[in-house]
């Protein structure tokens, strides 16, 4: 009999009578739901209570488990009230009934934020003792959440509200927990003297309610080194949620003053910068502002002018700054891949990269490009801040500073794969100089890893050659090999046997030229520099009928048993030139070579390999230069 299902419940330990009451309550609730006899607004807690499930079940399960964002269902519900909830009363005190909220007017429909610590809330409130009487408590102004000015009950109440919301609250003594009756601690204003300590407060009518008129987001960034208070939010619309990318060229305006003295060291003025510019104050790379936003910033010295200050501007050493920034628009610096590279790895900081480079400039965005430097082979350490003479010369010819093109390459190279060709389109903000736009086109040939040795606090670095690179088609390979009959072990062919004890010179072969048997030729594409491979191959992949190779002495006549074993060592190689890097003459020569290789494979009956070679032949030259590929 198949096992369809099972239960781990031990029914012998269950008393069915314990569940009769809950089962009846659940059935009654189900009947009411089917009859439509439920209140228009019924919270999850009320429904569970009606079903006999108790009042401790949150979104996380039985027993008041955590729900969305660590809150139980009621906490989430009371902080997310919508226009359809106007008039609905919910508990804000975790089921105690000490603080209840009745929605009078819903907040902004497209705004889902509630205030949290350090956020600024602009409030208007008025309240009185239950049972009537003149308001004794009123306030209108701005408070910072979490700073202690709000009473505990009001702090909890305001954290459930959204921008533009108006709500009435009933506050029992238990919610006040011995606090003074006034909701906002302040000097002067109404007095609560003479009111009984056990008074129940009501904020229930229009003149006796709390209205959250404005909400200012305050973000704590960089471990508290930067406080960003949003004064004007980003306008709603497409892209309103976007932040500038790591390489964006940003347009904004800003004003700055020294916090301690109020000295204005910069008046309101436009400012353009590139977020990839390492020479900028760090604060510009840490901002989290959207288009159209206005924010006030409190900036610690570590993100500003540091311990040295900026005497020319009048900023003293170690000064904290207050900035007001109006974010305009930005353009994300664009890099366009012209030819995909190989593998998944990309160079990292410190790596020494070898590349070919071209630079074009435009006087304005619409003008035709002008090539200002011929293609040059350069080597640079990524992120090193120093350049070799060829790269410095390229920057000089482009009218840029010594590190102008290097700054662009610091941005571009970490995104590239080996042998990838790409262009980075830069503006003055990134590379400087007199040009509106600079295009830096690079082909990343290779790199050498330079990385710190673990557990040395980066005091010791090591350089490691590339160990994962492999030959491609048409690569010139330096190899040693020995081919033997699989069974007898008879030596069939050798070229500088690869055993370490032999010091003979390796032979040079071009992958795909047919200078070695097919098994070795195919294996070269999968080998790394210095690798030794042991191969076992059937007759068709070595000296079999139609292979084009003369059968050596000792090769079995019966091809069914004519397997060979080969030991191959790849001493070194030089990769074949890619089509995009060839001149027209080289592409034409390469096309004819691929055609000949394809024809040879076709004659041996290797149709699949022949088709691949012939397709490579056609791809070498684009129309109208493409040659016919018939036999």
JSON list of N, CA, C and O in Angstrom, two decimals, residues 267-315:
[
{"chain": "A", "resi": 267, "resn": "UNK", "atom": "N", "xyz": [28.69, 80.54, -0.62]},
{"chain": "A", "resi": 267, "resn": "UNK", "atom": "CA", "xyz": [27.30, 80.89, -0.87]},
{"chain": "A", "resi": 267, "resn": "UNK", "atom": "C", "xyz": [26.66, 79.92, -1.85]},
{"chain": "A", "resi": 267, "resn": "UNK", "atom": "O", "xyz": [27.34, 79.11, -2.49]},
{"chain": "A", "resi": 268, "resn": "UNK", "atom": "N", "xyz": [25.35, 80.00, -1.95]},
{"chain": "A", "resi": 268, "resn": "UNK", "atom": "CA", "xyz": [24.61, 79.11, -2.87]},
{"chain": "A", "resi": 268, "resn": "UNK", "atom": "C", "xyz": [25.14, 79.29, -4.29]},
{"chain": "A", "resi": 268, "resn": "UNK", "atom": "O", "xyz": [25.15, 80.41, -4.84]},
{"chain": "A", "resi": 269, "resn": "UNK", "atom": "N", "xyz": [25.60, 78.20, -4.92]},
{"chain": "A", "resi": 269, "resn": "UNK", "atom": "CA", "xyz": [26.17, 78.28, -6.26]},
{"chain": "A", "resi": 269, "resn": "UNK", "atom": "C", "xyz": [26.08, 76.91, -6.92]},
{"chain": "A", "resi": 269, "resn": "UNK", "atom": "O", "xyz": [26.09, 75.88, -6.24]},
{"chain": "A", "resi": 270, "resn": "UNK", "atom": "N", "xyz": [26.00, 76.88, -8.26]},
{"chain": "A", "resi": 270, "resn": "UNK", "atom": "CA", "xyz": [25.95, 75.59, -8.97]},
{"chain": "A", "resi": 270, "resn": "UNK", "atom": "C", "xyz": [27.26, 74.82, -8.80]},
{"chain": "A", "resi": 270, "resn": "UNK", "atom": "O", "xyz": [28.32, 75.41, -8.56]},
{"chain": "A", "resi": 271, "resn": "UNK", "atom": "N", "xyz": [27.15, 73.51, -8.96]},
{"chain": "A", "resi": 271, "resn": "UNK", "atom": "CA", "xyz": [28.32, 72.65, -8.78]},
{"chain": "A", "resi": 271, "resn": "UNK", "atom": "C", "xyz": [28.12, 71.42, -9.65]},
{"chain": "A", "resi": 271, "resn": "UNK", "atom": "O", "xyz": [27.04, 70.83, -9.69]},
{"chain": "A", "resi": 272, "resn": "UNK", "atom": "N", "xyz": [29.16, 71.04, -10.39]},
{"chain": "A", "resi": 272, "resn": "UNK", "atom": "CA", "xyz": [29.15, 69.81, -11.20]},
{"chain": "A", "resi": 272, "resn": "UNK", "atom": "C", "xyz": [30.31, 68.94, -10.76]},
{"chain": "A", "resi": 272, "resn": "UNK", "atom": "O", "xyz": [31.43, 69.43, -10.58]},
{"chain": "A", "resi": 273, "resn": "UNK", "atom": "N", "xyz": [30.05, 67.66, -10.60]},
{"chain": "A", "resi": 273, "resn": "UNK", "atom": "CA", "xyz": [31.12, 66.77, -10.16]},
{"chain": "A", "resi": 273, "resn": "UNK", "atom": "C", "xyz": [30.86, 65.36, -10.66]},
{"chain": "A", "resi": 273, "resn": "UNK", "atom": "O", "xyz": [29.73, 65.00, -11.04]},
{"chain": "A", "resi": 274, "resn": "UNK", "atom": "N", "xyz": [31.91, 64.56, -10.68]},
{"chain": "A", "resi": 274, "resn": "UNK", "atom": "CA", "xyz": [31.82, 63.14, -11.01]},
{"chain": "A", "resi": 274, "resn": "UNK", "atom": "C", "xyz": [32.00, 62.33, -9.74]},
{"chain": "A", "resi": 274, "resn": "UNK", "atom": "O", "xyz": [32.95, 62.55, -8.98]},
{"chain": "A", "resi": 275, "resn": "UNK", "atom": "N", "xyz": [31.10, 61.40, -9.49]},
{"chain": "A", "resi": 275, "resn": "UNK", "atom": "CA", "xyz": [31.20, 60.59, -8.27]},
{"chain": "A", "resi": 275, "resn": "UNK", "atom": "C", "xyz": [32.40, 59.66, -8.30]},
{"chain": "A", "resi": 275, "resn": "UNK", "atom": "O", "xyz": [32.78, 59.10, -7.27]},
{"chain": "A", "resi": 276, "resn": "UNK", "atom": "N", "xyz": [33.01, 59.48, -9.48]},
{"chain": "A", "resi": 276, "resn": "UNK", "atom": "CA", "xyz": [34.19, 58.63, -9.57]},
{"chain": "A", "resi": 276, "resn": "UNK", "atom": "C", "xyz": [35.48, 59.40, -9.33]},
{"chain": "A", "resi": 276, "resn": "UNK", "atom": "O", "xyz": [36.56, 58.80, -9.31]},
{"chain": "A", "resi": 277, "resn": "UNK", "atom": "N", "xyz": [35.39, 60.71, -9.12]},
{"chain": "A", "resi": 277, "resn": "UNK", "atom": "CA", "xyz": [36.57, 61.54, -8.91]},
{"chain": "A", "resi": 277, "resn": "UNK", "atom": "C", "xyz": [37.09, 61.35, -7.48]},
{"chain": "A", "resi": 277, "resn": "UNK", "atom": "O", "xyz": [36.48, 61.80, -6.52]},
{"chain": "A", "resi": 278, "resn": "UNK", "atom": "N", "xyz": [38.23, 60.67, -7.36]},
{"chain": "A", "resi": 278, "resn": "UNK", "atom": "CA", "xyz": [38.78, 60.36, -6.04]},
{"chain": "A", "resi": 278, "resn": "UNK", "atom": "C", "xyz": [39.29, 61.59, -5.31]},
{"chain": "A", "resi": 278, "resn": "UNK", "atom": "O", "xyz": [39.52, 61.55, -4.10]},
{"chain": "A", "resi": 279, "resn": "UNK", "atom": "N", "xyz": [39.47, 62.72, -6.02]},
{"chain": "A", "resi": 279, "resn": "UNK", "atom": "CA", "xyz": [39.98, 63.92, -5.37]},
{"chain": "A", "resi": 279, "resn": "UNK", "atom": "C", "xyz": [38.89, 64.72, -4.67]},
{"chain": "A", "resi": 279, "resn": "UNK", "atom": "O", "xyz": [39.18, 65.67, -3.94]},
{"chain": "A", "resi": 280, "resn": "UNK", "atom": "N", "xyz": [37.62, 64.35, -4.86]},
{"chain": "A", "resi": 280, "resn": "UNK", "atom": "CA", "xyz": [36.51, 65.07, -4.23]},
{"chain": "A", "resi": 280, "resn": "UNK", "atom": "C", "xyz": [36.44, 64.82, -2.73]},
{"chain": "A", "resi": 280, "resn": "UNK", "atom": "O", "xyz": [36.93, 63.79, -2.24]},
{"chain": "A", "resi": 281, "resn": "UNK", "atom": "N", "xyz": [35.81, 65.75, -2.01]},
{"chain": "A", "resi": 281, "resn": "UNK", "atom": "CA", "xyz": [35.47, 65.45, -0.62]},
{"chain": "A", "resi": 281, "resn": "UNK", "atom": "C", "xyz": [34.60, 64.20, -0.58]},
{"chain": "A", "resi": 281, "resn": "UNK", "atom": "O", "xyz": [33.70, 64.02, -1.42]},
{"chain": "A", "resi": 282, "resn": "UNK", "atom": "N", "xyz": [34.82, 63.39, 0.41]},
{"chain": "A", "resi": 282, "resn": "UNK", "atom": "CA", "xyz": [34.11, 62.10, 0.48]},
{"chain": "A", "resi": 282, "resn": "UNK", "atom": "C", "xyz": [32.60, 62.27, 0.60]},
{"chain": "A", "resi": 282, "resn": "UNK", "atom": "O", "xyz": [31.82, 61.41, 0.18]},
{"chain": "A", "resi": 283, "resn": "UNK", "atom": "N", "xyz": [32.15, 63.40, 1.16]},
{"chain": "A", "resi": 283, "resn": "UNK", "atom": "CA", "xyz": [30.72, 63.60, 1.36]},
{"chain": "A", "resi": 283, "resn": "UNK", "atom": "C", "xyz": [29.95, 63.51, 0.05]},
{"chain": "A", "resi": 283, "resn": "UNK", "atom": "O", "xyz": [28.81, 63.03, 0.01]},
{"chain": "A", "resi": 284, "resn": "UNK", "atom": "N", "xyz": [30.56, 63.94, -1.06]},
{"chain": "A", "resi": 284, "resn": "UNK", "atom": "CA", "xyz": [29.83, 63.91, -2.34]},
{"chain": "A", "resi": 284, "resn": "UNK", "atom": "C", "xyz": [29.63, 62.50, -2.87]},
{"chain": "A", "resi": 284, "resn": "UNK", "atom": "O", "xyz": [28.75, 62.26, -3.68]},
{"chain": "A", "resi": 285, "resn": "UNK", "atom": "N", "xyz": [30.43, 61.57, -2.42]},
{"chain": "A", "resi": 285, "resn": "UNK", "atom": "CA", "xyz": [30.24, 60.18, -2.85]},
{"chain": "A", "resi": 285, "resn": "UNK", "atom": "C", "xyz": [29.28, 59.43, -1.94]},
{"chain": "A", "resi": 285, "resn": "UNK", "atom": "O", "xyz": [28.81, 58.35, -2.27]},
{"chain": "A", "resi": 286, "resn": "UNK", "atom": "N", "xyz": [28.99, 60.01, -0.75]},
{"chain": "A", "resi": 286, "resn": "UNK", "atom": "CA", "xyz": [28.15, 59.31, 0.23]},
{"chain": "A", "resi": 286, "resn": "UNK", "atom": "C", "xyz": [26.71, 59.79, 0.22]},
{"chain": "A", "resi": 286, "resn": "UNK", "atom": "O", "xyz": [25.86, 59.18, 0.88]},
{"chain": "A", "resi": 287, "resn": "UNK", "atom": "N", "xyz": [26.40, 60.86, -0.50]},
{"chain": "A", "resi": 287, "resn": "UNK", "atom": "CA", "xyz": [25.02, 61.38, -0.51]},
{"chain": "A", "resi": 287, "resn": "UNK", "atom": "C", "xyz": [24.05, 60.35, -1.06]},
{"chain": "A", "resi": 287, "resn": "UNK", "atom": "O", "xyz": [24.37, 59.60, -1.99]},
{"chain": "A", "resi": 288, "resn": "UNK", "atom": "N", "xyz": [22.84, 60.35, -0.52]},
{"chain": "A", "resi": 288, "resn": "UNK", "atom": "CA", "xyz": [21.76, 59.48, -1.00]},
{"chain": "A", "resi": 288, "resn": "UNK", "atom": "C", "xyz": [20.57, 60.35, -1.38]},
{"chain": "A", "resi": 288, "resn": "UNK", "atom": "O", "xyz": [19.53, 60.32, -0.74]},
{"chain": "A", "resi": 289, "resn": "UNK", "atom": "N", "xyz": [20.73, 61.16, -2.41]},
{"chain": "A", "resi": 289, "resn": "UNK", "atom": "CA", "xyz": [19.69, 62.11, -2.80]},
{"chain": "A", "resi": 289, "resn": "UNK", "atom": "C", "xyz": [19.16, 61.78, -4.19]},
{"chain": "A", "resi": 289, "resn": "UNK", "atom": "O", "xyz": [19.88, 61.33, -5.06]},
{"chain": "A", "resi": 290, "resn": "UNK", "atom": "N", "xyz": [17.87, 62.06, -4.36]},
{"chain": "A", "resi": 290, "resn": "UNK", "atom": "CA", "xyz": [17.19, 61.82, -5.64]},
{"chain": "A", "resi": 290, "resn": "UNK", "atom": "C", "xyz": [17.02, 63.15, -6.37]},
{"chain": "A", "resi": 290, "resn": "UNK", "atom": "O", "xyz": [17.21, 64.22, -5.80]},
{"chain": "A", "resi": 291, "resn": "UNK", "atom": "N", "xyz": [16.63, 63.06, -7.64]},
{"chain": "A", "resi": 291, "resn": "UNK", "atom": "CA", "xyz": [16.43, 64.26, -8.45]},
{"chain": "A", "resi": 291, "resn": "UNK", "atom": "C", "xyz": [15.37, 65.16, -7.82]},
{"chain": "A", "resi": 291, "resn": "UNK", "atom": "O", "xyz": [14.29, 64.71, -7.43]},
{"chain": "A", "resi": 292, "resn": "UNK", "atom": "N", "xyz": [15.69, 66.47, -7.73]},
{"chain": "A", "resi": 292, "resn": "UNK", "atom": "CA", "xyz": [14.74, 67.44, -7.23]},
{"chain": "A", "resi": 292, "resn": "UNK", "atom": "C", "xyz": [14.69, 67.57, -5.73]},
{"chain": "A", "resi": 292, "resn": "UNK", "atom": "O", "xyz": [13.98, 68.43, -5.21]},
{"chain": "A", "resi": 293, "resn": "UNK", "atom": "N", "xyz": [15.44, 66.74, -4.99]},
{"chain": "A", "resi": 293, "resn": "UNK", "atom": "CA", "xyz": [15.42, 66.82, -3.53]},
{"chain": "A", "resi": 293, "resn": "UNK", "atom": "C", "xyz": [16.31, 67.96, -3.03]},
{"chain": "A", "resi": 293, "resn": "UNK", "atom": "O", "xyz": [17.31, 68.32, -3.66]},
{"chain": "A", "resi": 294, "resn": "UNK", "atom": "N", "xyz": [15.93, 68.51, -1.88]},
{"chain": "A", "resi": 294, "resn": "UNK", "atom": "CA", "xyz": [16.74, 69.50, -1.17]},
{"chain": "A", "resi": 294, "resn": "UNK", "atom": "C", "xyz": [16.99, 68.93, 0.22]},
{"chain": "A", "resi": 294, "resn": "UNK", "atom": "O", "xyz": [16.07, 68.44, 0.88]},
{"chain": "A", "resi": 295, "resn": "UNK", "atom": "N", "xyz": [18.24, 68.97, 0.66]},
{"chain": "A", "resi": 295, "resn": "UNK", "atom": "CA", "xyz": [18.58, 68.36, 1.95]},
{"chain": "A", "resi": 295, "resn": "UNK", "atom": "C", "xyz": [19.58, 69.24, 2.70]},
{"chain": "A", "resi": 295, "resn": "UNK", "atom": "O", "xyz": [20.36, 69.99, 2.10]},
{"chain": "A", "resi": 296, "resn": "UNK", "atom": "N", "xyz": [19.49, 69.14, 4.03]},
{"chain": "A", "resi": 296, "resn": "UNK", "atom": "CA", "xyz": [20.49, 69.73, 4.90]},
{"chain": "A", "resi": 296, "resn": "UNK", "atom": "C", "xyz": [21.40, 68.61, 5.39]},
{"chain": "A", "resi": 296, "resn": "UNK", "atom": "O", "xyz": [20.92, 67.55, 5.79]},
{"chain": "A", "resi": 297, "resn": "UNK", "atom": "N", "xyz": [22.70, 68.88, 5.39]},
{"chain": "A", "resi": 297, "resn": "UNK", "atom": "CA", "xyz": [23.67, 67.87, 5.78]},
{"chain": "A", "resi": 297, "resn": "UNK", "atom": "C", "xyz": [24.49, 68.36, 6.95]},
{"chain": "A", "resi": 297, "resn": "UNK", "atom": "O", "xyz": [24.92, 69.53, 6.98]},
{"chain": "A", "resi": 298, "resn": "UNK", "atom": "N", "xyz": [24.72, 67.48, 7.91]},
{"chain": "A", "resi": 298, "resn": "UNK", "atom": "CA", "xyz": [25.68, 67.73, 8.97]},
{"chain": "A", "resi": 298, "resn": "UNK", "atom": "C", "xyz": [26.84, 66.78, 8.72]},
{"chain": "A", "resi": 298, "resn": "UNK", "atom": "O", "xyz": [26.69, 65.56, 8.81]},
{"chain": "A", "resi": 299, "resn": "UNK", "atom": "N", "xyz": [28.01, 67.34, 8.40]},
{"chain": "A", "resi": 299, "resn": "UNK", "atom": "CA", "xyz": [29.13, 66.56, 7.89]},
{"chain": "A", "resi": 299, "resn": "UNK", "atom": "C", "xyz": [30.28, 66.58, 8.88]},
{"chain": "A", "resi": 299, "resn": "UNK", "atom": "O", "xyz": [30.77, 67.65, 9.26]},
{"chain": "A", "resi": 300, "resn": "UNK", "atom": "N", "xyz": [30.70, 65.39, 9.30]},
{"chain": "A", "resi": 300, "resn": "UNK", "atom": "CA", "xyz": [31.85, 65.28, 10.20]},
{"chain": "A", "resi": 300, "resn": "UNK", "atom": "C", "xyz": [33.14, 65.62, 9.45]},
{"chain": "A", "resi": 300, "resn": "UNK", "atom": "O", "xyz": [33.20, 65.50, 8.22]},
{"chain": "A", "resi": 301, "resn": "UNK", "atom": "N", "xyz": [34.20, 66.03, 10.16]},
{"chain": "A", "resi": 301, "resn": "UNK", "atom": "CA", "xyz": [35.45, 66.40, 9.49]},
{"chain": "A", "resi": 301, "resn": "UNK", "atom": "C", "xyz": [36.02, 65.29, 8.61]},
{"chain": "A", "resi": 301, "resn": "UNK", "atom": "O", "xyz": [36.64, 65.57, 7.59]},
{"chain": "A", "resi": 302, "resn": "UNK", "atom": "N", "xyz": [35.80, 64.02, 9.00]},
{"chain": "A", "resi": 302, "resn": "UNK", "atom": "CA", "xyz": [36.36, 62.90, 8.23]},
{"chain": "A", "resi": 302, "resn": "UNK", "atom": "C", "xyz": [35.84, 62.88, 6.80]},
{"chain": "A", "resi": 302, "resn": "UNK", "atom": "O", "xyz": [36.49, 62.35, 5.89]},
{"chain": "A", "resi": 303, "resn": "UNK", "atom": "N", "xyz": [34.62, 63.39, 6.57]},
{"chain": "A", "resi": 303, "resn": "UNK", "atom": "CA", "xyz": [34.05, 63.41, 5.22]},
{"chain": "A", "resi": 303, "resn": "UNK", "atom": "C", "xyz": [34.25, 64.76, 4.54]},
{"chain": "A", "resi": 303, "resn": "UNK", "atom": "O", "xyz": [33.85, 64.92, 3.39]},
{"chain": "A", "resi": 304, "resn": "UNK", "atom": "N", "xyz": [34.82, 65.72, 5.27]},
{"chain": "A", "resi": 304, "resn": "UNK", "atom": "CA", "xyz": [34.97, 67.07, 4.74]},
{"chain": "A", "resi": 304, "resn": "UNK", "atom": "C", "xyz": [36.46, 67.39, 4.58]},
{"chain": "A", "resi": 304, "resn": "UNK", "atom": "O", "xyz": [37.18, 66.68, 3.90]},
{"chain": "A", "resi": 305, "resn": "UNK", "atom": "N", "xyz": [36.92, 68.47, 5.22]},
{"chain": "A", "resi": 305, "resn": "UNK", "atom": "CA", "xyz": [38.30, 68.91, 5.01]},
{"chain": "A", "resi": 305, "resn": "UNK", "atom": "C", "xyz": [39.27, 68.34, 6.03]},
{"chain": "A", "resi": 305, "resn": "UNK", "atom": "O", "xyz": [40.45, 68.70, 6.01]},
{"chain": "A", "resi": 306, "resn": "UNK", "atom": "N", "xyz": [38.79, 67.51, 6.94]},
{"chain": "A", "resi": 306, "resn": "UNK", "atom": "CA", "xyz": [39.65, 66.78, 7.84]},
{"chain": "A", "resi": 306, "resn": "UNK", "atom": "C", "xyz": [40.38, 67.63, 8.85]},
{"chain": "A", "resi": 306, "resn": "UNK", "atom": "O", "xyz": [39.99, 68.76, 9.15]},
{"chain": "A", "resi": 307, "resn": "UNK", "atom": "N", "xyz": [41.47, 67.06, 9.35]},
{"chain": "A", "resi": 307, "resn": "UNK", "atom": "CA", "xyz": [42.22, 67.74, 10.42]},
{"chain": "A", "resi": 307, "resn": "UNK", "atom": "C", "xyz": [42.96, 68.97, 9.93]},
{"chain": "A", "resi": 307, "resn": "UNK", "atom": "O", "xyz": [43.34, 69.83, 10.73]},
{"chain": "A", "resi": 308, "resn": "UNK", "atom": "N", "xyz": [43.18, 69.08, 8.61]},
{"chain": "A", "resi": 308, "resn": "UNK", "atom": "CA", "xyz": [43.91, 70.23, 8.09]},
{"chain": "A", "resi": 308, "resn": "UNK", "atom": "C", "xyz": [43.04, 71.42, 7.77]},
{"chain": "A", "resi": 308, "resn": "UNK", "atom": "O", "xyz": [43.53, 72.55, 7.63]},
{"chain": "A", "resi": 309, "resn": "UNK", "atom": "N", "xyz": [41.70, 71.21, 7.64]},
{"chain": "A", "resi": 309, "resn": "UNK", "atom": "CA", "xyz": [40.81, 72.29, 7.26]},
{"chain": "A", "resi": 309, "resn": "UNK", "atom": "C", "xyz": [41.09, 72.77, 5.84]},
{"chain": "A", "resi": 309, "resn": "UNK", "atom": "O", "xyz": [41.73, 72.08, 5.04]},
{"chain": "A", "resi": 310, "resn": "UNK", "atom": "N", "xyz": [40.60, 73.94, 5.52]},
{"chain": "A", "resi": 310, "resn": "UNK", "atom": "CA", "xyz": [40.81, 74.55, 4.20]},
{"chain": "A", "resi": 310, "resn": "UNK", "atom": "C", "xyz": [40.99, 76.05, 4.42]},
{"chain": "A", "resi": 310, "resn": "UNK", "atom": "O", "xyz": [40.03, 76.83, 4.36]},
{"chain": "A", "resi": 311, "resn": "UNK", "atom": "N", "xyz": [42.24, 76.49, 4.70]},
{"chain": "A", "resi": 311, "resn": "UNK", "atom": "CA", "xyz": [42.47, 77.90, 5.05]},
{"chain": "A", "resi": 311, "resn": "UNK", "atom": "C", "xyz": [41.99, 78.88, 3.99]},
{"chain": "A", "resi": 311, "resn": "UNK", "atom": "O", "xyz": [41.51, 79.97, 4.31]},
{"chain": "A", "resi": 312, "resn": "UNK", "atom": "N", "xyz": [42.10, 78.51, 2.70]},
{"chain": "A", "resi": 312, "resn": "UNK", "atom": "CA", "xyz": [41.70, 79.43, 1.65]},
{"chain": "A", "resi": 312, "resn": "UNK", "atom": "C", "xyz": [40.22, 79.75, 1.70]},
{"chain": "A", "resi": 312, "resn": "UNK", "atom": "O", "xyz": [39.79, 80.84, 1.29]},
{"chain": "A", "resi": 313, "resn": "UNK", "atom": "N", "xyz": [39.43, 78.82, 2.20]},
{"chain": "A", "resi": 313, "resn": "UNK", "atom": "CA", "xyz": [37.98, 79.04, 2.31]},
{"chain": "A", "resi": 313, "resn": "UNK", "atom": "C", "xyz": [37.59, 79.55, 3.69]},
{"chain": "A", "resi": 313, "resn": "UNK", "atom": "O", "xyz": [36.43, 79.92, 3.91]},
{"chain": "A", "resi": 314, "resn": "UNK", "atom": "N", "xyz": [38.51, 79.51, 4.63]},
{"chain": "A", "resi": 314, "resn": "UNK", "atom": "CA", "xyz": [38.18, 79.92, 5.99]},
{"chain": "A", "resi": 314, "resn": "UNK", "atom": "C", "xyz": [37.64, 78.80, 6.83]},
{"chain": "A", "resi": 314, "resn": "UNK", "atom": "O", "xyz": [37.01, 79.05, 7.87]},
{"chain": "A", "resi": 315, "resn": "UNK", "atom": "N", "xyz": [37.85, 77.55, 6.42]},
{"chain": "A", "resi": 315, "resn": "UNK", "atom": "CA", "xyz": [37.38, 76.39, 7.20]},
{"chain": "A", "resi": 315, "resn": "UNK", "atom": "C", "xyz": [38.50, 75.97, 8.14]},
{"chain": "A", "resi": 315, "resn": "UNK", "atom": "O", "xyz": [39.58, 75.57, 7.68]}
]
